[in-house]
mmCIF file of C-alpha atoms in Angstrom:
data_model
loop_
_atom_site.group_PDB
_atom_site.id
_atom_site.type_symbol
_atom_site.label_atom_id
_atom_site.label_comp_id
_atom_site.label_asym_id
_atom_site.label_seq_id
_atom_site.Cartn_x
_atom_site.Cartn_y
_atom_site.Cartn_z
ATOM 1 C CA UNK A 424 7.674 135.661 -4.766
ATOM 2 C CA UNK A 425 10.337 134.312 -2.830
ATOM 3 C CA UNK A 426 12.648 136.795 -0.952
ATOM 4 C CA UNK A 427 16.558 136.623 -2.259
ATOM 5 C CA UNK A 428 17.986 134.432 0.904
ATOM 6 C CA UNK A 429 15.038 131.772 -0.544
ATOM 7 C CA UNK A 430 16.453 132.109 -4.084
ATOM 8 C CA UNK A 431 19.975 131.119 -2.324
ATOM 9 C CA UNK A 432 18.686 128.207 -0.459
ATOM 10 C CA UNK A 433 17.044 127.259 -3.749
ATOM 11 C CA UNK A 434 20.028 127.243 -5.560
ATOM 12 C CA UNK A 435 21.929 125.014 -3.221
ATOM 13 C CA UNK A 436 19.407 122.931 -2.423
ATOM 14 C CA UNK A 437 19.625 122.410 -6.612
ATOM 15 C CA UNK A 438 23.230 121.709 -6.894
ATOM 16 C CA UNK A 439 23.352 119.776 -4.235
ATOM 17 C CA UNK A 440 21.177 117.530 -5.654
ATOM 18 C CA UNK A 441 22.484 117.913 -9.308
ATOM 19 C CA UNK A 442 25.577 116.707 -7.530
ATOM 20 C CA UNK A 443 23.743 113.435 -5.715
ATOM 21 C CA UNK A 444 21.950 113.063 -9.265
ATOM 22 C CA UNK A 445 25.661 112.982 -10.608
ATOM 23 C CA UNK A 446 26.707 109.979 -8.111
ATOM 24 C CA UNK A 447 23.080 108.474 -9.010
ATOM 25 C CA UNK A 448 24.172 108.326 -12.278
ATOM 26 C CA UNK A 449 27.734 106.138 -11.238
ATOM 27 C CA UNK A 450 25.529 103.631 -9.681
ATOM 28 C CA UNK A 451 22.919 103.357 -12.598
ATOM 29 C CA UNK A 452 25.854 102.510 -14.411
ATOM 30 C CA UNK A 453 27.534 100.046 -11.874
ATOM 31 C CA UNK A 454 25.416 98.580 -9.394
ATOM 32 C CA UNK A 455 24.041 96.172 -12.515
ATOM 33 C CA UNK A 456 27.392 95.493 -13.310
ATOM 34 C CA UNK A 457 28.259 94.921 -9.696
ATOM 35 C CA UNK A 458 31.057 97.036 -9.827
ATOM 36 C CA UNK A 459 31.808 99.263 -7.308
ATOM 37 C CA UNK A 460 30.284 102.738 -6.923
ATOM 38 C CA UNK A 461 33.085 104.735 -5.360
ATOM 39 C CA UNK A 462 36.470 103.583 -6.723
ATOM 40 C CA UNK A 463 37.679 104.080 -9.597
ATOM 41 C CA UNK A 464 36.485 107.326 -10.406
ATOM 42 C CA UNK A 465 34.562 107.569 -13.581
ATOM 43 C CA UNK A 466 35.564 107.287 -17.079
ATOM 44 C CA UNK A 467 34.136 107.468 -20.350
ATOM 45 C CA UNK A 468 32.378 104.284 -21.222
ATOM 46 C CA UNK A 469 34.051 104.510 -24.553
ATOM 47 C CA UNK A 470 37.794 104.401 -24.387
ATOM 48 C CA UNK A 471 37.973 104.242 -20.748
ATOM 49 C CA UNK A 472 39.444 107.377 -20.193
ATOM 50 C CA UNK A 473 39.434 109.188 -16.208
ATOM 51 C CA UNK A 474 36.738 111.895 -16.646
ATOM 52 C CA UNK A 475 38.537 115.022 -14.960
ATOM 53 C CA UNK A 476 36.648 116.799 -12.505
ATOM 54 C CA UNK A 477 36.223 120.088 -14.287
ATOM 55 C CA UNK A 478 34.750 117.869 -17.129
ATOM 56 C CA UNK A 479 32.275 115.725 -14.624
ATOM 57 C CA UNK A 480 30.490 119.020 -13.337
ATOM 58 C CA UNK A 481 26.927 118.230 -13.578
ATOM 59 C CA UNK A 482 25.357 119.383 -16.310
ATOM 60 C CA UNK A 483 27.561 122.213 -17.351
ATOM 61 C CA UNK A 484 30.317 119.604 -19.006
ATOM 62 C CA UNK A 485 27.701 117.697 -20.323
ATOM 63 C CA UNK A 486 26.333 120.904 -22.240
ATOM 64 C CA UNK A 487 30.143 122.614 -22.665
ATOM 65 C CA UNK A 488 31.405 119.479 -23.747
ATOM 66 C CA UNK A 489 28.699 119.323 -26.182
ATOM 67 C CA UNK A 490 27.262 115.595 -25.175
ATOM 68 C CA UNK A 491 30.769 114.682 -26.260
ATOM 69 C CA UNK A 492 34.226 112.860 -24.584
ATOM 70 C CA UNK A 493 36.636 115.220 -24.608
ATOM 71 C CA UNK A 494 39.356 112.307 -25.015
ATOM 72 C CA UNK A 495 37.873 110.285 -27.924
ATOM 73 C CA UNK A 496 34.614 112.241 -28.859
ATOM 74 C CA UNK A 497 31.876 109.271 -28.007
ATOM 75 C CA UNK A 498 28.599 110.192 -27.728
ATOM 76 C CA UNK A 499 27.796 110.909 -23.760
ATOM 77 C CA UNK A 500 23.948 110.110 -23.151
ATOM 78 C CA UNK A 501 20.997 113.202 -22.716
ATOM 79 C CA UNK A 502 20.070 110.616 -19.317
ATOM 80 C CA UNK A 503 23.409 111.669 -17.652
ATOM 81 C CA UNK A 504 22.016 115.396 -17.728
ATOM 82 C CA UNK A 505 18.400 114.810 -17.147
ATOM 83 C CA UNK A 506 19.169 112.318 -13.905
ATOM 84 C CA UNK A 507 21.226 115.586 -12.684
ATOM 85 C CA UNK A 508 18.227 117.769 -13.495
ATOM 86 C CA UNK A 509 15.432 115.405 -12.086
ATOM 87 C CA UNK A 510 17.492 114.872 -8.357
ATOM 88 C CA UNK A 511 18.148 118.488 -8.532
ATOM 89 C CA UNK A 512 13.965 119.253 -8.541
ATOM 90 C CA UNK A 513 13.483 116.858 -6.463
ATOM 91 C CA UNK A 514 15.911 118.638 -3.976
ATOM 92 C CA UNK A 515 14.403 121.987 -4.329
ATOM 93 C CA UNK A 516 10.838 120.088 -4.324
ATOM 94 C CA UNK A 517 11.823 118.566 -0.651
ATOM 95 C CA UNK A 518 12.747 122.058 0.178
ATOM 96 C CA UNK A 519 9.803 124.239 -0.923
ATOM 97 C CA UNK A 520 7.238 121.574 0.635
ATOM 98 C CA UNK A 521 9.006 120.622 4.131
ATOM 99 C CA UNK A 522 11.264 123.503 4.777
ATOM 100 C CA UNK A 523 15.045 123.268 5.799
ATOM 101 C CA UNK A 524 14.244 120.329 8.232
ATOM 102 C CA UNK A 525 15.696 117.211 8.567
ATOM 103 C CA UNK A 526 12.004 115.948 6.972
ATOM 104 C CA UNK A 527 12.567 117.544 3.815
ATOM 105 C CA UNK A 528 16.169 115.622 4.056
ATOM 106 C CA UNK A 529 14.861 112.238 4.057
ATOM 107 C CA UNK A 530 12.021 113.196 1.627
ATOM 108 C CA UNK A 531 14.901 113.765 -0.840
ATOM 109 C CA UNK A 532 16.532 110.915 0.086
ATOM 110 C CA UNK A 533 13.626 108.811 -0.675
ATOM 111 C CA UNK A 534 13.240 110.443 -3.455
ATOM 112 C CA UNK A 535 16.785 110.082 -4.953
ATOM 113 C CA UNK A 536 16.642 106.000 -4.056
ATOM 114 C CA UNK A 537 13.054 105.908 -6.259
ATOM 115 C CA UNK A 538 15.180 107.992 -9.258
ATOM 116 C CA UNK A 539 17.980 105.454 -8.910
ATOM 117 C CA UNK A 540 15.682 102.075 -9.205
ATOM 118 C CA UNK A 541 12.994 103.617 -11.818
ATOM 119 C CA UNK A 542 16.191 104.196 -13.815
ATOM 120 C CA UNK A 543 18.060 100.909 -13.440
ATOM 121 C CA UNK A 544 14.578 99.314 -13.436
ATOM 122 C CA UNK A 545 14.329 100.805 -17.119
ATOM 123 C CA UNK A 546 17.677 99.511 -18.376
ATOM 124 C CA UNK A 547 18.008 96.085 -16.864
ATOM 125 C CA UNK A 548 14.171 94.757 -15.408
ATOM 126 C CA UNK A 549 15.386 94.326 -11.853
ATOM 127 C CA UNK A 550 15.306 96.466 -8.497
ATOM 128 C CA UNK A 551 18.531 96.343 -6.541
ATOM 129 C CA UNK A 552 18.358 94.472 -3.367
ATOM 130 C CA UNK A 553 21.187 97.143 -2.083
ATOM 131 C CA UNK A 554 18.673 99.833 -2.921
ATOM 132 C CA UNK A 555 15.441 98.111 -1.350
ATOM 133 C CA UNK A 556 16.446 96.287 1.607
ATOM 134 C CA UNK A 557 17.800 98.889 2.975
ATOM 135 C CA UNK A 558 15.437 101.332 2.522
ATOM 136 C CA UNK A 559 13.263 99.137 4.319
ATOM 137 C CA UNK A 560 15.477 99.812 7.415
ATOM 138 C CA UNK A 561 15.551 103.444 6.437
ATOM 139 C CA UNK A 562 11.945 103.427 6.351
ATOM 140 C CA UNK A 563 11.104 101.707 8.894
ATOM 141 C CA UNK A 564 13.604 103.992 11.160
ATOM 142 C CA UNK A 565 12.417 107.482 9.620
ATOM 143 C CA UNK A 566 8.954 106.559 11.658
ATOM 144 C CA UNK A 567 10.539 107.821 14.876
ATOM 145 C CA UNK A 568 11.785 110.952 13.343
ATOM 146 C CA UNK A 569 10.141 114.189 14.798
ATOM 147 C CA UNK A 570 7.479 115.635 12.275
ATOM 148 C CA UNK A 571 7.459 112.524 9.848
ATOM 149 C CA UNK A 572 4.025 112.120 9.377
ATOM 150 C CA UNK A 573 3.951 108.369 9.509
ATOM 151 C CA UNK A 574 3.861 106.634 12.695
ATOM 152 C CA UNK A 575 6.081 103.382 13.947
ATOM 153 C CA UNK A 576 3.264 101.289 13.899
ATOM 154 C CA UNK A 577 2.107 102.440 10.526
ATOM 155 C CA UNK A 578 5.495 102.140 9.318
ATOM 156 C CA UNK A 579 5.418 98.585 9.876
ATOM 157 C CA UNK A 580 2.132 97.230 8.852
ATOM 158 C CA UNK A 581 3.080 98.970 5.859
ATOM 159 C CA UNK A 582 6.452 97.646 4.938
ATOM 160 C CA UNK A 583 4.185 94.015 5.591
ATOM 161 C CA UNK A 584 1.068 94.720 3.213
ATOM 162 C CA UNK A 585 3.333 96.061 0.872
ATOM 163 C CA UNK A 586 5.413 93.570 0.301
ATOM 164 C CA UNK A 587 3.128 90.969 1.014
ATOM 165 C CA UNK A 588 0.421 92.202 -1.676
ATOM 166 C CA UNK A 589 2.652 92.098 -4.209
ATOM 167 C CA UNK A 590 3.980 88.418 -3.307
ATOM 168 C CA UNK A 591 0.762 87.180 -2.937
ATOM 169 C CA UNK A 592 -0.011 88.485 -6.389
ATOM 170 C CA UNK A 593 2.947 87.304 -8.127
ATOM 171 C CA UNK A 594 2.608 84.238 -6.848
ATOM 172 C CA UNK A 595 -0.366 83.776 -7.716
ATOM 173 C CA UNK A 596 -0.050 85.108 -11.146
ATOM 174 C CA UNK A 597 3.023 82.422 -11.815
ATOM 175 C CA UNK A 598 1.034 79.169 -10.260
ATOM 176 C CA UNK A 599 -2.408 80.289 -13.341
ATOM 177 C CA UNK A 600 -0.276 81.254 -15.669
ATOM 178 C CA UNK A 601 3.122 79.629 -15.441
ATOM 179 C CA UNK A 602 4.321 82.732 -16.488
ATOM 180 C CA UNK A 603 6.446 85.068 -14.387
ATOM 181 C CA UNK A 604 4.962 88.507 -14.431
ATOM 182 C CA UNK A 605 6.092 90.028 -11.649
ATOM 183 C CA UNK A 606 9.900 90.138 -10.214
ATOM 184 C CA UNK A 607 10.082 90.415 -6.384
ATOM 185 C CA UNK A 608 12.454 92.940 -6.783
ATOM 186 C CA UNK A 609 8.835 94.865 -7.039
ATOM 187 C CA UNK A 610 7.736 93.140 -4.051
ATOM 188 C CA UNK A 611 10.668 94.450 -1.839
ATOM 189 C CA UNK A 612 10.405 97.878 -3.216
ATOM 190 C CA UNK A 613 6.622 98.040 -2.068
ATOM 191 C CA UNK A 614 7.918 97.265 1.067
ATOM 192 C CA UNK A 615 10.401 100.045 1.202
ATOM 193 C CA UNK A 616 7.559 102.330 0.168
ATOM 194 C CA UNK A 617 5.432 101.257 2.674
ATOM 195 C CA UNK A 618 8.059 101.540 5.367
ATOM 196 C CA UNK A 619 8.170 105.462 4.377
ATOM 197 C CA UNK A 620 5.002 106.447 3.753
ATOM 198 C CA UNK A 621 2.807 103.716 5.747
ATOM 199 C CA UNK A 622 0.250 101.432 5.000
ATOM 200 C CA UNK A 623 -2.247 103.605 4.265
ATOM 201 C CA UNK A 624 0.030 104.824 1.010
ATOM 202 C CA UNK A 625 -0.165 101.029 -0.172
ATOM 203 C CA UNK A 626 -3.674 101.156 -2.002
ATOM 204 C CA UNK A 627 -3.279 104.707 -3.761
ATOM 205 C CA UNK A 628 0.659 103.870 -4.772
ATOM 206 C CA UNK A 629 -0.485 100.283 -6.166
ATOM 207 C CA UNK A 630 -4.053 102.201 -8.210
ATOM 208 C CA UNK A 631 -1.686 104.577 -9.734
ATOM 209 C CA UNK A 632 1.104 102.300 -10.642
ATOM 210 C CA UNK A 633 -1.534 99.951 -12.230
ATOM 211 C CA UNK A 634 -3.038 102.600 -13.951
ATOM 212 C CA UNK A 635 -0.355 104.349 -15.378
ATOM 213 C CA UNK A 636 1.641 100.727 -15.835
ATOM 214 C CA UNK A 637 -1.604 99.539 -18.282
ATOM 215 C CA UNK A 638 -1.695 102.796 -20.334
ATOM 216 C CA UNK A 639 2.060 102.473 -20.795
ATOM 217 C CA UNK A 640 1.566 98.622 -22.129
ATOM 218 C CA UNK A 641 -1.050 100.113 -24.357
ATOM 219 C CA UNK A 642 0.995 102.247 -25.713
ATOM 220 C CA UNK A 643 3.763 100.049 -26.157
ATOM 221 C CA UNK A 644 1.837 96.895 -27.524
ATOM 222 C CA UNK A 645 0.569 99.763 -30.211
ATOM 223 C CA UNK A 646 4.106 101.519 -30.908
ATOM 224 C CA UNK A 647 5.402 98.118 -31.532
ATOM 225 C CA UNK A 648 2.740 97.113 -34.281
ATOM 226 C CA UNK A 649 0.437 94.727 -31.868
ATOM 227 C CA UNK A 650 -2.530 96.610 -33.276
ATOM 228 C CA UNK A 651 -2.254 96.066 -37.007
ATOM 229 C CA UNK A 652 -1.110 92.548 -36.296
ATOM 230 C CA UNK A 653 -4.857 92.511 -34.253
ATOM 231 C CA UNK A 654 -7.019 93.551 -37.148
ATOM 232 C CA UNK A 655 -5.184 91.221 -39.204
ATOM 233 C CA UNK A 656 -6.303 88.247 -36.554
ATOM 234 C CA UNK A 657 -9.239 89.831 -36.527
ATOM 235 C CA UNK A 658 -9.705 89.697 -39.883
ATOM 236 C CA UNK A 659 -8.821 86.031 -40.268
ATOM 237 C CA UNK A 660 -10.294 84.873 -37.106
ATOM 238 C CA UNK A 661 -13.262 87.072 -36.347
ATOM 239 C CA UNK A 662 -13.642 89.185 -33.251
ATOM 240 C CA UNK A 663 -14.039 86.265 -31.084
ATOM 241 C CA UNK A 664 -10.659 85.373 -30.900
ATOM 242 C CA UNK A 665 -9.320 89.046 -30.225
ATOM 243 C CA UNK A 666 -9.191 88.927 -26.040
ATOM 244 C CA UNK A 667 -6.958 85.426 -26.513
ATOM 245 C CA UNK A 668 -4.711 87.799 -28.489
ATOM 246 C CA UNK A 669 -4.433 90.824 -26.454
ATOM 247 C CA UNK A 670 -3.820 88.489 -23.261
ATOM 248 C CA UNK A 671 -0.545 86.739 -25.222
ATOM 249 C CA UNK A 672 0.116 90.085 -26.778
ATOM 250 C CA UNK A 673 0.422 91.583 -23.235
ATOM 251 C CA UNK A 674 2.526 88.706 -22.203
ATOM 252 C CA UNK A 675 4.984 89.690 -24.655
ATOM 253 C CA UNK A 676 5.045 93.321 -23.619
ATOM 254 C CA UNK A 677 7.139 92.955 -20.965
ATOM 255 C CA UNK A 678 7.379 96.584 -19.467
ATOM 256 C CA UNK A 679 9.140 97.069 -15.567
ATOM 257 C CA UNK A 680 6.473 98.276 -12.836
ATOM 258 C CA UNK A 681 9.019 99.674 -10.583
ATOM 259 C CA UNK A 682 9.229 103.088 -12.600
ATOM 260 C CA UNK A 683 5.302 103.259 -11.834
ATOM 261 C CA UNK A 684 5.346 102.129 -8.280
ATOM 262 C CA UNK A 685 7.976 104.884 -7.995
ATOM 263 C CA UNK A 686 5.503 107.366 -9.373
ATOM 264 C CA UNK A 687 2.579 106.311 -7.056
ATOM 265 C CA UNK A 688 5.057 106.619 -4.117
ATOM 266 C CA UNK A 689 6.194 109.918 -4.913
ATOM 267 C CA UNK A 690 2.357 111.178 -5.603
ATOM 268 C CA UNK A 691 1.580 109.398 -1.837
ATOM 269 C CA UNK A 692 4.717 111.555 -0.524
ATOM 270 C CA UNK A 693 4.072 114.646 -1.955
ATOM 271 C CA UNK A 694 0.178 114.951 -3.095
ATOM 272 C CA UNK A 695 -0.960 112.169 -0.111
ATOM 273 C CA UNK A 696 -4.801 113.597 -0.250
ATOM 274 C CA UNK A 697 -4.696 112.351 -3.991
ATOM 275 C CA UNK A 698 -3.716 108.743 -2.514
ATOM 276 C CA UNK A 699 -5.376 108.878 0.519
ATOM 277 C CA UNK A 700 -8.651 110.989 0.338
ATOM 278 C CA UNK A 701 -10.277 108.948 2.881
ATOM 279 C CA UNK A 702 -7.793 109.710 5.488
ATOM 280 C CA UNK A 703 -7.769 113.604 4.667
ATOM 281 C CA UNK A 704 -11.848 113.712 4.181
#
């Protein structure tokens, strides 16, 4: 059980990153809109109204305030809250697995810039290029940090399969299909992963984003009533005709893959024998 000084460090490592989740949330907000992320200070998206400081506490207000504007009582969104909460773990997460170091630092950092995209990822289907290209840089420069366990040289080759997997598929995909079905916002953010974690991340990051990317279209292509309108083509048609279907169906499914490369790269960062087991064999 940790000792009480722990329990401290816990804490602020916590509300220091509820507090980053709370900026996170400004730029979720703003960087689609390209508006900018420090001034003015935020307001309620309803009537506009300054939030005061002792009402933009993260997640206290949200919970005192009952999920409500204090000026002109619109609803204020459970993701403002849960952001908070999820860069908060991820702070004490960083912590418990690095130790106060200035690893466990950029580990958070990393893993604040993958909340940020898999959030405006979700709302708009784009990565920022003010997010990804430079975290690149970041990446590329967190190599030569003492105890980072990628190397330089690593670091590189990585940012250049990532990105250049993912380019090579999309292209590919668009010149069969004529079909877009990948943005190169992906593209870039492989890179940045890559440029943190190596090239060695690159093959367990893409497996698990695939995976978990094609169970989420399943489930989405069945929520939205794909499969009844399949047994009635089946029905009509005969099973013959049923891959044709699913291939358009999934074409029309149109789900971002950046919240799933996110989750691969955080698995490779924090679990890296899961993504790596020949390297830790």
């Amino acid at each position: 059980m940790p000792a009480p000084e722990d329990w401290f460090m816990l804490s602020v490592a916590f509300t220091v990153g509820a507090c980053i989740g709370s900026f996170l949330n400004v730029c979720i907000y703003r960087i689609p809109a390209e508006e900018s992320v420090v001034h003015p200070r935020s307001r309620c998206p309803g009537c506009g109204t300054p939030i005061a400081w002792y009402d933009n506490l993260p997640l206290v207000s949200w919970a005192l305030l009952r999920a409500r504007c204090r000026s002109c009582g619109t609803a204020i969104s459970a993701r403002y809250p849960l952001v908070e909460a999820v860069t908060g773990a991820f702070a004490v997460l960083a912590l418990l697995w690095f130790g106060p170091t200035p690893v466990a630092a950029v580990a958070f950092a990393f893993s604040a810039a993958l909340v940020l995209i898999t959030f405006i990822d979700l709302d708009h289907r784009f990565i920022p290029d003010e997010v990804s290209l430079p975290g690149i840089l970041v990446g590329l420069a967190t190599a030569f940090l003492p105890g980072w366990p990628v190397r330089p040289i690593d670091a590189v080759f990585g940012a250049v399969l990532g990105g250049g997997i993912l380019w090579a598929v999309a292209w590919g995909y668009e010149r069969m299909t004529n079909v877009e079905g990948m943005g190169f916002g992906d593209v870039k953010l492989l890179a940045m992963i890559g440029a943190f974690l190596g090239w060695q991340a690159i093959p367990g990051v893409l497996v698990i984003a695939s995976v978990a990317g094609s169970l989420a279209g399943i489930g989405v292509m069945l929520s939205s009533g794909a499969s009844r309108a399949g047994r009635r083509v089946v029905k009509r048609f005969g099973v013959g005709v049923l891959p044709v279907f699913a291939q358009r169906a999934a074409r029309r499914t149109a789900i971002p893959f950046g919240p799933f490369l996110a989750l691969g790269a955080l698995l490779a960062l924090y679990q890296p024998e899961l993504t790596q087991p020949w390297h830790f064999a």
